[in-house]
PDB file of C-alpha atoms in Angstrom:
ATOM      1  CA  VAL W 295      19.785  27.863   6.952  1.00 72.00           C
ATOM      2  CA  ASP W 296      17.983  27.775   3.609  1.00 91.00           C
ATOM      3  CA  ASP W 297      15.524  24.881   3.297  1.00 94.00           C
ATOM      4  CA  ASN W 298      17.043  23.763   0.011  1.00 95.00           C
ATOM      5  CA  LEU W 299      20.441  23.445   1.685  1.00 96.00           C
ATOM      6  CA  LYS W 300      18.859  21.471   4.522  1.00 95.00           C
ATOM      7  CA  VAL W 301      17.230  19.081   2.050  1.00 97.00           C
ATOM      8  CA  LEU W 302      20.527  18.675   0.200  1.00 96.00           C
ATOM      9  CA  ALA W 303      22.304  17.897   3.464  1.00 95.00           C
ATOM     10  CA  ILE W 304      19.612  15.378   4.435  1.00 96.00           C
ATOM     11  CA  LYS W 305      19.872  13.618   1.069  1.00 95.00           C
ATOM     12  CA  THR W 306      23.642  13.437   1.437  1.00 95.00           C
ATOM     13  CA  ILE W 307      23.252  11.853   4.867  1.00 94.00           C
ATOM     14  CA  SER W 308      20.740   9.429   3.373  1.00 94.00           C
ATOM     15  CA  ASN W 309      23.097   8.444   0.551  1.00 93.00           C
ATOM     16  CA  TYR W 310      25.842   7.614   3.027  1.00 92.00           C
ATOM     17  CA  LYS W 311      23.368   5.927   5.402  1.00 90.00           C
ATOM     18  CA  ASP W 312      24.979   7.780   8.261  1.00 87.00           C
ATOM     19  CA  THR W 313      23.353   6.477  11.460  1.00 92.00           C
ATOM     20  CA  ASN W 314      25.192   9.109  13.514  1.00 93.00           C
ATOM     21  CA  CYS W 315      22.671  11.655  12.238  1.00 94.00           C
ATOM     22  CA  LEU W 316      19.538   9.743  13.240  1.00 96.00           C
ATOM     23  CA  SER W 317      18.658  12.044  16.121  1.00 96.00           C
ATOM     24  CA  SER W 318      18.968  15.123  13.909  1.00 96.00           C
ATOM     25  CA  LEU W 319      16.773  13.567  11.230  1.00 97.00           C
ATOM     26  CA  MET W 320      14.153  12.536  13.780  1.00 97.00           C
ATOM     27  CA  PHE W 321      14.142  16.048  15.204  1.00 96.00           C
ATOM     28  CA  CYS W 322      13.614  17.568  11.741  1.00 96.00           C
ATOM     29  CA  LEU W 323      10.812  15.081  11.004  1.00 97.00           C
ATOM     30  CA  ASN W 324       8.911  15.816  14.216  1.00 95.00           C
ATOM     31  CA  ASP W 325       9.521  19.581  14.187  1.00 96.00           C
ATOM     32  CA  LYS W 326       6.227  20.976  12.923  1.00 94.00           C
ATOM     33  CA  SER W 327       7.810  24.399  12.515  1.00 93.00           C
ATOM     34  CA  SER W 328      10.074  22.985   9.799  1.00 94.00           C
ATOM     35  CA  SER W 329       8.962  23.190   6.168  1.00 96.00           C
ATOM     36  CA  THR W 330       7.141  20.249   4.622  1.00 96.00           C
ATOM     37  CA  LYS W 331       9.989  19.643   2.170  1.00 96.00           C
ATOM     38  CA  VAL W 332      12.495  19.278   5.027  1.00 97.00           C
ATOM     39  CA  ARG W 333      10.208  16.921   6.933  1.00 98.00           C
ATOM     40  CA  LEU W 334       9.521  14.824   3.820  1.00 97.00           C
ATOM     41  CA  ALA W 335      13.248  14.549   3.121  1.00 97.00           C
ATOM     42  CA  SER W 336      13.825  13.525   6.742  1.00 98.00           C
ATOM     43  CA  ALA W 337      11.220  10.768   6.600  1.00 97.00           C
ATOM     44  CA  GLU W 338      12.640   9.443   3.337  1.00 97.00           C
ATOM     45  CA  ALA W 339      16.172   9.533   4.783  1.00 97.00           C
ATOM     46  CA  LEU W 340      15.122   7.584   7.876  1.00 97.00           C
ATOM     47  CA  GLY W 341      13.554   4.940   5.672  1.00 96.00           C
ATOM     48  CA  THR W 342      16.593   4.745   3.403  1.00 96.00           C
ATOM     49  CA  ILE W 343      19.045   4.465   6.289  1.00 97.00           C
ATOM     50  CA  GLY W 344      16.866   1.666   7.629  1.00 95.00           C
ATOM     51  CA  ASP W 345      17.830   1.903  11.290  1.00 96.00           C
ATOM     52  CA  ARG W 346      14.975   0.558  13.430  1.00 96.00           C
ATOM     53  CA  ASN W 347      15.778   3.090  16.134  1.00 97.00           C
ATOM     54  CA  ALA W 348      13.719   5.461  13.972  1.00 97.00           C
ATOM     55  CA  PHE W 349      10.597   3.331  14.463  1.00 97.00           C
ATOM     56  CA  ASP W 350       9.099   5.328  17.336  1.00 97.00           C
ATOM     57  CA  SER W 351       9.753   8.677  15.694  1.00 97.00           C
ATOM     58  CA  LEU W 352       8.065   7.602  12.452  1.00 97.00           C
ATOM     59  CA  THR W 353       5.187   5.970  14.324  1.00 96.00           C
ATOM     60  CA  ASN W 354       4.537   9.158  16.272  1.00 95.00           C
ATOM     61  CA  ILE W 355       3.944  10.992  13.001  1.00 95.00           C
ATOM     62  CA  VAL W 356       1.581   8.325  11.670  1.00 93.00           C
ATOM     63  CA  VAL W 357      -0.612   8.169  14.787  1.00 90.00           C
ATOM     64  CA  ASP W 358      -0.616  11.910  15.555  1.00 91.00           C
ATOM     65  CA  ASP W 359      -4.179  13.161  14.946  1.00 85.00           C
ATOM     66  CA  SER W 360      -2.968  16.748  15.112  1.00 90.00           C
ATOM     67  CA  GLU W 361      -0.517  16.292  12.242  1.00 90.00           C
ATOM     68  CA  LYS W 362      -1.877  18.460   9.443  1.00 87.00           C
ATOM     69  CA  SER W 363       0.359  17.335   6.595  1.00 91.00           C
ATOM     70  CA  THR W 364      -1.012  14.397   4.624  1.00 89.00           C
ATOM     71  CA  TYR W 365       2.266  14.115   2.745  1.00 93.00           C
ATOM     72  CA  VAL W 366       4.384  13.867   5.897  1.00 96.00           C
ATOM     73  CA  LYS W 367       2.122  11.122   7.251  1.00 93.00           C
ATOM     74  CA  GLU W 368       2.294   9.205   3.991  1.00 94.00           C
ATOM     75  CA  SER W 369       6.082   9.551   3.883  1.00 96.00           C
ATOM     76  CA  ALA W 370       6.312   8.221   7.436  1.00 97.00           C
ATOM     77  CA  VAL W 371       4.240   5.169   6.456  1.00 95.00           C
ATOM     78  CA  VAL W 372       6.489   4.533   3.462  1.00 95.00           C
ATOM     79  CA  ALA W 373       9.560   4.890   5.684  1.00 97.00           C
ATOM     80  CA  LEU W 374       8.129   2.387   8.173  1.00 96.00           C
ATOM     81  CA  GLY W 375       7.730  -0.017   5.277  1.00 93.00           C
ATOM     82  CA  MET W 376      11.366   0.526   4.339  1.00 95.00           C
ATOM     83  CA  LEU W 377      12.398  -0.303   7.921  1.00 95.00           C
ATOM     84  CA  GLY W 378      10.581  -3.625   7.607  1.00 90.00           C
ATOM     85  CA  ASP W 379       9.908  -3.757  11.346  1.00 92.00           C
ATOM     86  CA  ASN W 380       6.827  -5.950  11.858  1.00 91.00           C
ATOM     87  CA  ARG W 381       5.803  -3.880  14.873  1.00 93.00           C
ATOM     88  CA  ALA W 382       4.448  -1.436  12.302  1.00 94.00           C
ATOM     89  CA  LEU W 383       1.713  -3.940  11.417  1.00 93.00           C
ATOM     90  CA  ASP W 384       0.152  -3.393  14.843  1.00 92.00           C
ATOM     91  CA  VAL W 385       0.274   0.362  14.248  1.00 91.00           C
ATOM     92  CA  PHE W 386      -1.303   0.037  10.817  1.00 91.00           C
ATOM     93  CA  ASP W 387      -4.017  -2.312  12.079  1.00 88.00           C
ATOM     94  CA  SER W 388      -4.883   0.039  14.923  1.00 85.00           C
ATOM     95  CA  ILE W 389      -5.083   3.052  12.631  1.00 82.00           C
ATOM     96  CA  LEU W 390      -7.277   1.350  10.058  1.00 81.00           C
ATOM     97  CA  ASN W 391      -9.667  -0.022  12.685  1.00 76.00           C
ATOM     98  CA  THR W 392     -10.069   2.832  15.127  1.00 67.00           C
ATOM     99  CA  LYS W 393      -9.625   6.031  13.156  1.00 58.00           C
ATOM    100  CA  GLN W 394     -12.153   5.900  10.344  1.00 58.00           C
ATOM    101  CA  MET W 395     -13.183   9.559  10.635  1.00 47.00           C
ATOM    102  CA  PHE W 396      -9.543  10.531  10.816  1.00 58.00           C
ATOM    103  CA  LEU W 397      -8.762   8.453   7.736  1.00 58.00           C
ATOM    104  CA  ASP W 398     -11.524  10.108   5.752  1.00 61.00           C
ATOM    105  CA  LYS W 399      -9.425  13.255   6.053  1.00 58.00           C
ATOM    106  CA  PHE W 400      -6.255  11.403   5.055  1.00 60.00           C
ATOM    107  CA  SER W 401      -7.750   9.014   2.493  1.00 71.00           C
ATOM    108  CA  TYR W 402      -4.471   8.289   0.736  1.00 83.00           C
ATOM    109  CA  LEU W 403      -2.877   7.217   4.009  1.00 86.00           C
ATOM    110  CA  LYS W 404      -4.775   3.928   3.813  1.00 87.00           C
ATOM    111  CA  GLU W 405      -3.357   3.325   0.347  1.00 89.00           C
ATOM    112  CA  ARG W 406       0.190   3.973   1.545  1.00 91.00           C
ATOM    113  CA  ILE W 407      -0.344   1.483   4.364  1.00 92.00           C
ATOM    114  CA  ILE W 408      -1.533  -1.238   1.986  1.00 93.00           C
ATOM    115  CA  GLU W 409       1.290  -0.492  -0.455  1.00 91.00           C
ATOM    116  CA  ALA W 410       3.799  -0.769   2.399  1.00 92.00           C
ATOM    117  CA  LEU W 411       2.688  -4.261   3.457  1.00 91.00           C
ATOM    118  CA  PRO W 412       4.833  -6.196   0.918  1.00 87.00           C
ATOM    119  CA  LYS W 413       7.908  -4.708   2.607  1.00 86.00           C
ATOM    120  CA  PHE W 414       7.176  -6.875   5.638  1.00 86.00           C
ATOM    121  CA  ASP W 415       7.247 -10.622   6.136  1.00 81.00           C
ATOM    122  CA  ILE W 416       3.475 -10.974   5.887  1.00 81.00           C
ATOM    123  CA  SER W 417       3.043 -14.461   4.404  1.00 77.00           C
ATOM    124  CA  LYS W 418       1.983 -15.973   7.734  1.00 73.00           C
ATOM    125  CA  ASP W 419       1.023 -12.827   9.615  1.00 82.00           C
ATOM    126  CA  LYS W 420      -2.609 -12.793  10.765  1.00 85.00           C
ATOM    127  CA  LYS W 421      -2.601  -9.022  11.292  1.00 87.00           C
ATOM    128  CA  ALA W 422      -1.493  -8.387   7.712  1.00 89.00           C
ATOM    129  CA  LEU W 423      -4.105 -10.803   6.398  1.00 90.00           C
ATOM    130  CA  LYS W 424      -6.796  -9.076   8.458  1.00 90.00           C
ATOM    131  CA  ILE W 425      -5.732  -5.669   7.123  1.00 91.00           C
ATOM    132  CA  LEU W 426      -5.883  -6.906   3.536  1.00 93.00           C
ATOM    133  CA  LYS W 427      -9.250  -8.630   3.966  1.00 94.00           C
ATOM    134  CA  ASN W 428     -10.757  -5.439   5.325  1.00 91.00           C
ATOM    135  CA  SER W 429      -9.158  -3.352   2.584  1.00 92.00           C
ATOM    136  CA  LEU W 430     -10.637  -5.587  -0.106  1.00 96.00           C
ATOM    137  CA  LEU W 431     -14.050  -4.523   1.203  1.00 94.00           C
ATOM    138  CA  ASP W 432     -13.243  -0.846   1.733  1.00 89.00           C
ATOM    139  CA  HIS W 433     -15.615   1.778   0.332  1.00 88.00           C
ATOM    140  CA  SER W 434     -12.755   3.215  -1.738  1.00 88.00           C
ATOM    141  CA  GLU W 435     -12.558   1.620  -5.174  1.00 93.00           C
ATOM    142  CA  HIS W 436      -8.906   2.567  -5.555  1.00 92.00           C
ATOM    143  CA  LEU W 437      -7.973   1.084  -2.190  1.00 91.00           C
ATOM    144  CA  ARG W 438      -9.613  -2.213  -3.159  1.00 95.00           C
ATOM    145  CA  ILE W 439      -7.515  -2.225  -6.336  1.00 97.00           C
ATOM    146  CA  VAL W 440      -4.338  -1.513  -4.352  1.00 95.00           C
ATOM    147  CA  ALA W 441      -5.268  -4.317  -1.947  1.00 96.00           C
ATOM    148  CA  ILE W 442      -5.786  -6.754  -4.842  1.00 97.00           C
ATOM    149  CA  GLU W 443      -2.299  -6.018  -6.147  1.00 96.00           C
ATOM    150  CA  THR W 444      -0.801  -6.500  -2.687  1.00 94.00           C
ATOM    151  CA  VAL W 445      -2.610  -9.815  -2.204  1.00 95.00           C
ATOM    152  CA  MET W 446      -1.460 -10.907  -5.665  1.00 95.00           C
ATOM    153  CA  ASN W 447       2.163 -10.302  -4.666  1.00 91.00           C
ATOM    154  CA  SER W 448       1.809 -12.038  -1.308  1.00 88.00           C
ATOM    155  CA  ASP W 449       2.417 -15.684  -0.428  1.00 85.00           C
ATOM    156  CA  PHE W 450      -0.898 -16.127   1.364  1.00 90.00           C
ATOM    157  CA  ASP W 451      -2.435 -19.541   0.724  1.00 90.00           C
ATOM    158  CA  CYS W 452      -5.824 -17.871   0.385  1.00 94.00           C
ATOM    159  CA  ALA W 453      -4.645 -15.189  -2.090  1.00 95.00           C
ATOM    160  CA  TYR W 454      -6.504 -16.669  -5.063  1.00 97.00           C
ATOM    161  CA  ASP W 455      -9.774 -17.060  -3.161  1.00 97.00           C
ATOM    162  CA  LEU W 456      -9.633 -13.520  -1.771  1.00 97.00           C
ATOM    163  CA  ILE W 457      -9.153 -12.020  -5.220  1.00 98.00           C
ATOM    164  CA  TYR W 458     -11.678 -14.352  -6.840  1.00 98.00           C
ATOM    165  CA  ASP W 459     -14.284 -13.083  -4.386  1.00 98.00           C
ATOM    166  CA  ARG W 460     -13.748  -9.545  -5.740  1.00 98.00           C
ATOM    167  CA  LEU W 461     -14.034 -10.824  -9.310  1.00 98.00           C
ATOM    168  CA  LEU W 462     -17.406 -12.355  -8.511  1.00 97.00           C
ATOM    169  CA  TYR W 463     -19.008  -9.847  -6.205  1.00 97.00           C
ATOM    170  CA  ASP W 464     -17.430  -6.391  -6.367  1.00 98.00           C
ATOM    171  CA  ASP W 465     -19.817  -3.666  -7.512  1.00 97.00           C
ATOM    172  CA  SER W 466     -17.072  -1.862  -9.468  1.00 98.00           C
ATOM    173  CA  LEU W 467     -16.203  -2.986 -12.976  1.00 98.00           C
ATOM    174  CA  GLU W 468     -12.670  -1.575 -12.608  1.00 98.00           C
ATOM    175  CA  VAL W 469     -12.081  -3.588  -9.455  1.00 98.00           C
ATOM    176  CA  ARG W 470     -13.350  -6.736 -11.176  1.00 98.00           C
ATOM    177  CA  LYS W 471     -11.044  -6.081 -14.141  1.00 98.00           C
ATOM    178  CA  ASN W 472      -8.071  -5.716 -11.819  1.00 98.00           C
ATOM    179  CA  ALA W 473      -9.097  -8.872  -9.997  1.00 98.00           C
ATOM    180  CA  LEU W 474      -9.195 -10.734 -13.319  1.00 98.00           C
ATOM    181  CA  VAL W 475      -5.683  -9.586 -14.247  1.00 98.00           C
ATOM    182  CA  ALA W 476      -4.403 -10.543 -10.794  1.00 98.00           C
ATOM    183  CA  LEU W 477      -5.943 -14.013 -11.011  1.00 98.00           C
ATOM    184  CA  TYR W 478      -4.432 -14.498 -14.449  1.00 97.00           C
ATOM    185  CA  ASN W 479      -1.014 -13.467 -13.121  1.00 96.00           C
ATOM    186  CA  ILE W 480      -1.088 -15.955 -10.251  1.00 95.00           C
ATOM    187  CA  SER W 481      -2.673 -18.834 -12.178  1.00 95.00           C
ATOM    188  CA  ASP W 482      -3.071 -19.267 -15.948  1.00 92.00           C
ATOM    189  CA  ARG W 483      -5.265 -18.403 -18.923  1.00 93.00           C
ATOM    190  CA  LYS W 484      -8.073 -20.690 -17.783  1.00 96.00           C
ATOM    191  CA  ILE W 485      -9.515 -17.907 -15.674  1.00 97.00           C
ATOM    192  CA  LEU W 486      -9.729 -15.754 -18.811  1.00 97.00           C
ATOM    193  CA  ASP W 487     -11.528 -18.526 -20.686  1.00 96.00           C
ATOM    194  CA  ASN W 488     -13.924 -19.027 -17.785  1.00 97.00           C
ATOM    195  CA  VAL W 489     -14.866 -15.356 -17.664  1.00 98.00           C
ATOM    196  CA  ALA W 490     -15.091 -14.976 -21.448  1.00 97.00           C
ATOM    197  CA  LEU W 491     -17.490 -17.929 -21.648  1.00 96.00           C
ATOM    198  CA  GLY W 492     -19.212 -17.602 -18.286  1.00 96.00           C
ATOM    199  CA  ASP W 493     -22.104 -15.686 -16.787  1.00 96.00           C
ATOM    200  CA  TYR W 494     -20.413 -12.334 -16.312  1.00 97.00           C
ATOM    201  CA  PRO W 495     -21.236  -8.738 -17.302  1.00 96.00           C
ATOM    202  CA  PRO W 496     -20.641  -8.085 -21.036  1.00 97.00           C
ATOM    203  CA  GLU W 497     -17.913  -5.505 -20.302  1.00 97.00           C
ATOM    204  CA  LEU W 498     -15.978  -7.989 -18.175  1.00 98.00           C
ATOM    205  CA  LYS W 499     -16.364 -10.760 -20.777  1.00 97.00           C
ATOM    206  CA  GLN W 500     -15.077  -8.388 -23.448  1.00 97.00           C
ATOM    207  CA  TYR W 501     -12.101  -7.483 -21.251  1.00 98.00           C
ATOM    208  CA  ALA W 502     -11.310 -11.184 -20.805  1.00 97.00           C
ATOM    209  CA  LEU W 503     -11.373 -11.610 -24.594  1.00 97.00           C
ATOM    210  CA  GLU W 504      -8.983  -8.683 -25.007  1.00 96.00           C
ATOM    211  CA  LEU W 505      -6.596 -10.239 -22.489  1.00 96.00           C
ATOM    212  CA  LEU W 506      -6.844 -13.581 -24.286  1.00 95.00           C
ATOM    213  CA  GLU W 507      -5.950 -11.863 -27.549  1.00 93.00           C
ATOM    214  CA  GLU W 508      -2.886 -10.329 -25.885  1.00 90.00           C
ATOM    215  CA  TYR W 509      -2.005 -13.757 -24.499  1.00 84.00           C
ATOM    216  CA  GLU W 510      -2.200 -15.337 -27.959  1.00 82.00           C
ATOM    217  CA  ASN W 511      -0.025 -12.583 -29.447  1.00 80.00           C
ATOM    218  CA  GLU W 512       2.615 -13.072 -26.763  1.00 76.00           C
ATOM    219  CA  CYS W 513       2.697 -16.797 -27.497  1.00 67.00           C
TER     220      CYS W 513
END
């Protein structure tokens, strides 16, 4: 059967959220002889259908060191987020802590994991908090920015302090700018005043002034 027809069939199944086809979708996802487009469509369909019976199949893709497709792995992570099964937090934590060399090969996988966290009930979850704390200190500038946004959208009591730490101490100006915006979003304009008038790098002070100008225009 033509791959395009397979993808069309998978999307149709996804639209109807037909749980009777779970086994077929899981087979297509885990069949490494299938095309990437078919496997991606299968992962997306499993996430959309949202049946937690797909958890093990999706997890197998994420933890499989021999899986060569970055995109399939990322799609499986996204699908796990769509399932919202908190067991995935253990999987994510294990991957981020024990497979650093592996993750260097799949650098965007870490970002997909952090982006998936808001799909779970993480407000009081110590594993999720640990993952985010570590990600805020990751060597990847972009991952730190993604982590800041996730913390901003969380209900963690320590969210402000975690982001404020990046504003003060991160060695990347872009990360500090994103931290400033996040702090403004979860508090008020005082943080902008403090940075504009405080002992901060000139570029960050200027950015705070630009945000204040936008704030004044909105008001």
